[in-house]
Structures are given as C-alpha cells and as structure tokens.
PDB file of C-alpha atoms in Angstrom:
ATOM      1  CA  SER L   1      10.292 -33.532 -50.067  1.00  0.00           C
ATOM      2  CA  SER L   2      10.364 -31.064 -47.260  1.00  0.00           C
ATOM      3  CA  GLY L   3      11.170 -27.578 -48.421  1.00  0.00           C
ATOM      4  CA  ILE L   4      10.527 -23.984 -47.511  1.00  0.00           C
ATOM      5  CA  ASN L   5       6.907 -24.175 -48.595  1.00  0.00           C
ATOM      6  CA  ALA L   6       6.187 -27.071 -46.294  1.00  0.00           C
ATOM      7  CA  GLU L   7       3.523 -26.569 -43.691  1.00  0.00           C
ATOM      8  CA  TRP L   8       4.665 -25.444 -40.218  1.00  0.00           C
ATOM      9  CA  PRO L   9       5.298 -27.109 -37.724  1.00  0.00           C
ATOM     10  CA  LEU L  10       7.902 -29.256 -39.298  1.00  0.00           C
ATOM     11  CA  ARG L  11       8.519 -31.451 -36.297  1.00  0.00           C
ATOM     12  CA  PRO L  12       5.984 -33.745 -34.776  1.00  0.00           C
ATOM     13  CA  GLY L  13       4.835 -32.632 -31.310  1.00  0.00           C
ATOM     14  CA  ALA L  14       5.508 -28.930 -31.922  1.00  0.00           C
ATOM     15  CA  LYS L  15       1.819 -28.159 -31.415  1.00  0.00           C
ATOM     16  CA  ASP L  16       1.958 -29.809 -27.982  1.00  0.00           C
ATOM     17  CA  LYS L  17       4.997 -27.702 -27.062  1.00  0.00           C
ATOM     18  CA  GLN L  18       3.148 -24.561 -28.121  1.00  0.00           C
ATOM     19  CA  GLN L  19       0.216 -25.467 -25.890  1.00  0.00           C
ATOM     20  CA  ILE L  20       2.539 -26.193 -22.976  1.00  0.00           C
ATOM     21  CA  PHE L  21       4.334 -22.890 -23.505  1.00  0.00           C
ATOM     22  CA  ALA L  22       1.036 -21.000 -23.784  1.00  0.00           C
ATOM     23  CA  GLY L  23      -0.137 -22.630 -20.546  1.00  0.00           C
ATOM     24  CA  LEU L  24       3.098 -21.613 -18.806  1.00  0.00           C
ATOM     25  CA  LEU L  25       2.695 -18.037 -20.029  1.00  0.00           C
ATOM     26  CA  LYS L  26      -0.870 -17.927 -18.704  1.00  0.00           C
ATOM     27  CA  GLU L  27       0.277 -19.254 -15.311  1.00  0.00           C
ATOM     28  CA  TYR L  28       3.104 -16.739 -15.229  1.00  0.00           C
ATOM     29  CA  SER L  29       0.811 -13.850 -16.135  1.00  0.00           C
ATOM     30  CA  SER L  30      -1.677 -14.949 -13.474  1.00  0.00           C
ATOM     31  CA  ALA L  31       1.137 -15.013 -10.895  1.00  0.00           C
ATOM     32  CA  VAL L  32       2.324 -11.556 -11.973  1.00  0.00           C
ATOM     33  CA  ILE L  33      -1.197 -10.138 -11.705  1.00  0.00           C
ATOM     34  CA  LEU L  34      -1.699 -11.778  -8.299  1.00  0.00           C
ATOM     35  CA  THR L  35       1.604 -10.297  -7.108  1.00  0.00           C
ATOM     36  CA  LEU L  36       0.540  -6.900  -8.461  1.00  0.00           C
ATOM     37  CA  VAL L  37      -2.765  -7.034  -6.586  1.00  0.00           C
ATOM     38  CA  LYS L  38      -1.034  -8.056  -3.336  1.00  0.00           C
ATOM     39  CA  LEU L  39       1.560  -5.300  -3.700  1.00  0.00           C
ATOM     40  CA  HIS L  40      -1.181  -2.789  -4.508  1.00  0.00           C
ATOM     41  CA  ASN L  41      -3.131  -3.782  -1.388  1.00  0.00           C
ATOM     42  CA  LYS L  42       0.019  -3.532   0.731  1.00  0.00           C
ATOM     43  CA  LEU L  43       0.760  -0.069  -0.695  1.00  0.00           C
ATOM     44  CA  MET L  44      -2.800   1.130  -0.072  1.00  0.00           C
ATOM     45  CA  LYS L  45      -2.672  -0.189   3.502  1.00  0.00           C
ATOM     46  CA  CYS L  46       0.646   1.598   4.093  1.00  0.00           C
ATOM     47  CA  LEU L  47      -0.612   4.888   2.624  1.00  0.00           C
ATOM     48  CA  LYS L  48      -3.832   4.660   4.621  1.00  0.00           C
ATOM     49  CA  HIS L  49      -1.895   3.996   7.819  1.00  0.00           C
ATOM     50  CA  ASN L  50       0.403   6.943   7.110  1.00  0.00           C
ATOM     51  CA  LYS L  51      -2.587   9.194   6.515  1.00  0.00           C
ATOM     52  CA  LYS L  52      -4.250   8.137   9.788  1.00  0.00           C
ATOM     53  CA  THR L  53      -0.976   8.594  11.660  1.00  0.00           C
ATOM     54  CA  LEU L  54      -0.637  12.063  10.181  1.00  0.00           C
ATOM     55  CA  LEU L  55      -4.169  12.953  11.287  1.00  0.00           C
ATOM     56  CA  VAL L  56      -3.742  11.584  14.806  1.00  0.00           C
ATOM     57  CA  LYS L  57      -0.123  12.436  15.654  1.00  0.00           C
ATOM     58  CA  GLY L  58       0.567  15.236  13.205  1.00  0.00           C
ATOM     59  CA  GLU L  59       3.647  13.575  11.709  1.00  0.00           C
ATOM     60  CA  VAL L  60       4.776  10.358  10.055  1.00  0.00           C
ATOM     61  CA  SER L  61       8.103   8.723  10.846  1.00  0.00           C
ATOM     62  CA  ALA L  62      10.863   8.760   8.251  1.00  0.00           C
ATOM     63  CA  GLU L  63      10.899   4.944   8.143  1.00  0.00           C
ATOM     64  CA  LYS L  64       7.196   4.817   7.235  1.00  0.00           C
ATOM     65  CA  ILE L  65       7.649   7.441   4.529  1.00  0.00           C
ATOM     66  CA  GLU L  66      10.631   5.561   3.129  1.00  0.00           C
ATOM     67  CA  LEU L  67       8.675   2.290   3.161  1.00  0.00           C
ATOM     68  CA  SER L  68       5.730   3.851   1.317  1.00  0.00           C
ATOM     69  CA  GLU L  69       8.067   5.385  -1.292  1.00  0.00           C
ATOM     70  CA  LYS L  70       9.797   2.013  -1.788  1.00  0.00           C
ATOM     71  CA  LEU L  71       6.443   0.235  -2.151  1.00  0.00           C
ATOM     72  CA  SER L  72       5.239   2.897  -4.558  1.00  0.00           C
ATOM     73  CA  ALA L  73       8.328   2.501  -6.755  1.00  0.00           C
ATOM     74  CA  GLN L  74       7.965  -1.300  -6.784  1.00  0.00           C
ATOM     75  CA  HIS L  75       4.253  -0.976  -7.535  1.00  0.00           C
ATOM     76  CA  SER L  76       4.705   1.396 -10.466  1.00  0.00           C
ATOM     77  CA  LYS L  77       7.450  -0.775 -11.992  1.00  0.00           C
ATOM     78  CA  LEU L  78       5.415  -3.970 -11.600  1.00  0.00           C
ATOM     79  CA  LEU L  79       2.289  -2.257 -12.942  1.00  0.00           C
ATOM     80  CA  MET L  80       4.156  -1.068 -16.022  1.00  0.00           C
ATOM     81  CA  ASN L  81       5.610  -4.528 -16.695  1.00  0.00           C
ATOM     82  CA  ALA L  82       2.302  -6.305 -15.983  1.00  0.00           C
ATOM     83  CA  THR L  83       0.501  -3.936 -18.349  1.00  0.00           C
ATOM     84  CA  THR L  84       3.022  -4.697 -21.095  1.00  0.00           C
ATOM     85  CA  LEU L  85       2.662  -8.435 -20.505  1.00  0.00           C
ATOM     86  CA  ALA L  86      -1.140  -8.174 -20.490  1.00  0.00           C
ATOM     87  CA  GLU L  87      -1.123  -6.294 -23.789  1.00  0.00           C
ATOM     88  CA  LEU L  88       1.165  -8.877 -25.387  1.00  0.00           C
ATOM     89  CA  LEU L  89      -0.951 -11.792 -24.181  1.00  0.00           C
ATOM     90  CA  ASP L  90      -4.243  -9.988 -24.777  1.00  0.00           C
ATOM     91  CA  ILE L  91      -5.478 -10.365 -21.189  1.00  0.00           C
ATOM     92  CA  THR L  92      -6.933  -7.788 -18.830  1.00  0.00           C
ATOM     93  CA  ILE L  93      -5.571  -6.579 -15.525  1.00  0.00           C
ATOM     94  CA  PRO L  94      -8.210  -6.147 -12.820  1.00  0.00           C
ATOM     95  CA  ASP L  95      -9.022  -2.580 -11.795  1.00  0.00           C
ATOM     96  CA  LEU L  96      -6.922  -1.520  -8.842  1.00  0.00           C
ATOM     97  CA  PRO L  97      -8.752   0.926  -6.559  1.00  0.00           C
ATOM     98  CA  SER L  98      -6.997   4.154  -5.648  1.00  0.00           C
ATOM     99  CA  LEU L  99      -6.599   5.337  -2.064  1.00  0.00           C
ATOM    100  CA  GLN L 100      -9.387   7.875  -2.557  1.00  0.00           C
ATOM    101  CA  GLN L 101     -11.780   5.178  -3.808  1.00  0.00           C
ATOM    102  CA  LEU L 102     -11.002   3.009  -0.774  1.00  0.00           C
ATOM    103  CA  GLU L 103     -11.645   5.914   1.608  1.00  0.00           C
ATOM    104  CA  ASP L 104     -14.883   6.801  -0.164  1.00  0.00           C
ATOM    105  CA  GLU L 105     -16.132   3.224   0.192  1.00  0.00           C
ATOM    106  CA  GLU L 106     -15.173   3.024   3.864  1.00  0.00           C
ATOM    107  CA  MET L 107     -16.627   6.398   4.808  1.00  0.00           C
ATOM    108  CA  ASP L 108     -19.927   5.759   3.051  1.00  0.00           C
ATOM    109  CA  CYS L 109     -22.567   7.784   4.872  1.00  0.00           C
ATOM    110  CA  ASN L 110     -25.212   5.176   4.126  1.00  0.00           C
ATOM    111  CA  SER L 111     -23.313   2.633   6.189  1.00  0.00           C
ATOM    112  CA  PRO L 112     -23.214   3.750   9.831  1.00  0.00           C
ATOM    113  CA  THR L 113     -21.254   0.684  10.921  1.00  0.00           C
ATOM    114  CA  ASN L 114     -18.322   1.573   8.673  1.00  0.00           C
ATOM    115  CA  ALA L 115     -18.370   5.214   9.749  1.00  0.00           C
ATOM    116  CA  ASN L 116     -18.440   4.261  13.438  1.00  0.00           C
ATOM    117  CA  ALA L 117     -15.667   1.712  12.981  1.00  0.00           C
ATOM    118  CA  ASP L 118     -13.396   4.274  11.342  1.00  0.00           C
ATOM    119  CA  MET L 119     -14.146   6.885  13.987  1.00  0.00           C
ATOM    120  CA  SER L 120     -13.233   4.469  16.779  1.00  0.00           C
ATOM    121  CA  GLU L 121      -9.922   3.616  15.090  1.00  0.00           C
ATOM    122  CA  VAL L 122      -8.903   7.255  14.837  1.00  0.00           C
ATOM    123  CA  SER L 123     -10.065   8.198  18.330  1.00  0.00           C
ATOM    124  CA  LEU L 124      -7.655   9.962  20.655  1.00  0.00           C
ATOM    125  CA  TRP L 125      -8.952   7.966  23.604  1.00  0.00           C
ATOM    126  CA  GLU L 126      -8.075   4.357  24.326  1.00  0.00           C
ATOM    127  CA  ASP L 127     -11.440   3.654  25.939  1.00  0.00           C
ATOM    128  CA  GLU L 128     -14.536   5.385  27.312  1.00  0.00           C
ATOM    129  CA  ASP L 129     -13.095   5.736  30.843  1.00  0.00           C
ATOM    130  CA  GLN L 130     -10.122   7.700  29.554  1.00  0.00           C
ATOM    131  CA  LYS L 131     -12.403   9.837  27.414  1.00  0.00           C
ATOM    132  CA  THR L 132     -14.685  10.709  30.329  1.00  0.00           C
ATOM    133  CA  PHE L 133     -11.678  11.385  32.594  1.00  0.00           C
ATOM    134  CA  TYR L 134     -10.325  14.055  30.262  1.00  0.00           C
ATOM    135  CA  ARG L 135     -13.622  15.403  28.974  1.00  0.00           C
ATOM    136  CA  ASP L 136     -15.703  15.572  32.159  1.00  0.00           C
ATOM    137  CA  ILE L 137     -13.674  17.521  34.704  1.00  0.00           C
ATOM    138  CA  LEU L 138     -14.966  16.899  38.198  1.00  0.00           C
ATOM    139  CA  ASP L 139     -15.546  19.644  40.733  1.00  0.00           C
ATOM    140  CA  LEU L 140     -13.191  18.512  43.476  1.00  0.00           C
ATOM    141  CA  THR L 141     -14.511  20.902  46.105  1.00  0.00           C
ATOM    142  CA  GLY L 142     -17.286  18.444  46.901  1.00  0.00           C
ATOM    143  CA  ARG L 143     -14.887  15.498  47.172  1.00  0.00           C
ATOM    144  CA  VAL L 144     -11.996  17.121  49.038  1.00  0.00           C
ATOM    145  CA  PRO L 145     -12.514  17.407  52.801  1.00  0.00           C
ATOM    146  CA  GLN L 146     -13.325  20.982  53.847  1.00  0.00           C
ATOM    147  CA  ILE L 147     -10.402  21.146  56.250  1.00  0.00           C
ATOM    148  CA  LEU L 148      -7.908  20.629  53.394  1.00  0.00           C
ATOM    149  CA  TYR L 149      -9.747  23.068  51.201  1.00  0.00           C
ATOM    150  CA  LYS L 150      -9.777  25.769  53.899  1.00  0.00           C
ATOM    151  CA  LYS L 151      -5.996  25.466  54.459  1.00  0.00           C
ATOM    152  CA  ASP L 152      -5.309  25.837  50.749  1.00  0.00           C
ATOM    153  CA  LYS L 153      -7.702  28.774  50.557  1.00  0.00           C
ATOM    154  CA  ALA L 154      -6.025  30.430  53.518  1.00  0.00           C
ATOM    155  CA  LYS L 155      -2.586  29.972  51.946  1.00  0.00           C
ATOM    156  CA  ALA L 156      -3.819  31.406  48.641  1.00  0.00           C
ATOM    157  CA  ASP L 157      -5.341  34.421  50.438  1.00  0.00           C
ATOM    158  CA  GLN L 158      -2.100  34.979  52.363  1.00  0.00           C
ATOM    159  CA  LYS L 159      -0.019  34.863  49.135  1.00  0.00           C
ATOM    160  CA  ALA L 160      -2.372  37.329  47.454  1.00  0.00           C
ATOM    161  CA  LYS L 161      -2.015  39.766  50.415  1.00  0.00           C
ATOM    162  CA  GLU L 162       1.796  39.437  50.281  1.00  0.00           C
ATOM    163  CA  GLU L 163       1.825  40.227  46.556  1.00  0.00           C
ATOM    164  CA  GLU L 164      -0.360  43.292  47.110  1.00  0.00           C
ATOM    165  CA  SER L 165       1.904  44.565  49.870  1.00  0.00           C
ATOM    166  CA  LYS L 166       4.970  44.122  47.634  1.00  0.00           C
ATOM    167  CA  LYS L 167       3.285  46.159  44.910  1.00  0.00           C
ATOM    168  CA  LYS L 168       2.547  48.941  47.385  1.00  0.00           C
ATOM    169  CA  LYS L 169       6.175  49.020  48.632  1.00  0.00           C
ATOM    170  CA  VAL L 170       7.656  49.447  45.152  1.00  0.00           C
ATOM    171  CA  PRO L 171       7.708  53.198  44.392  1.00  0.00           C
ATOM    172  CA  THR L 172       6.521  54.267  41.015  1.00  0.00           C
ATOM    173  CA  ALA L 173       8.840  56.436  38.949  1.00  0.00           C
ATOM    174  CA  THR L 174       7.645  59.872  38.126  1.00  0.00           C
ATOM    175  CA  LEU L 175       8.249  61.531  34.824  1.00  0.00           C
ATOM    176  CA  ARG L 176       9.739  65.033  34.746  1.00  0.00           C
TER     177      ARG L 176
END
C-alpha cells in the first residue's frame, strides 16, 4: 500500500529527472556566469576607453557616456541575479576585477613593456616624425635663401618705422 509515509520518489525514474534537472541548472548557471564575465569585460573596456579619451581629448562624447551607463545598469542587474542564483545553487562566482585593479596591473612599474605600451597608446603624436616636427622647431634662417630673408627683414623694418612715425604724429592730451 502506498500512502503518505511511503518513501519519496513515488514514481520510477524520478531520480533520473532530478539529475537531468540539476545538470540543466548547472549548465544554465555556467552560461549566466560566462555572460556576466563577458559583460564585465566589455564594461571595463568601455570605461577604460572613456577614461583614456577624457585624458587625451578632454571630453567624452554623449553616446559613449550613454553606452557606459547602459552597460553598467545591465552589469549590476546581471550581477545581482547571478549572485542570487549562485547562492541558491551553492556555487561561487569568479572575482571580477575593478577598473582600478586593471589599471594597477597594466601600469605595473616592474614591467617596462606594459608601461611603454600604455604610454604609446595615449600619445598625442601619431608617429615619431610628427612628434619631432612639433617638438623640434627648426631655425629657418639657415634654410631660407638670404635674398628672401632680406626682403622680409626690410619690410618688417619699414613697418616698424611707419608705426613709430604714426605714434609721433598723434598728439598727447595734456591735463589741466
């Protein structure tokens, strides 16, 4: 006689269904955690890009700010739900590095290759030629033919004399 005190599961194959369901839950939780990690990486990349843009250009476009806010909202909602799921299933979520931790790792002083790579990405100059063009101003007097230089010098001297003569012609007001 099967009654209330009978041992559970009552139906044959219920144990198999439990194992299948548990396997599906584990797959689902793994997919949620993988999605969380991908979204976190995308958010960190967006925030890092915005920070570099702010340093280089001085401003960040409204579209980029809106995108980072949207990603941040999605990330916080998914993190909250993934945390709840992880607690219910008794699994752990991997540690997600913050933006500050990522910057600290990349700007490690002990690693000169990382420091040099970051400095080249943030550089104002596209290449070394452009950098030398703007940094090392050439003295053009040695490269410009003297005949052109003398004409310009003569014109500048003539303008200076004209300005002086105009100043002399303007009478100064006297105070009574």
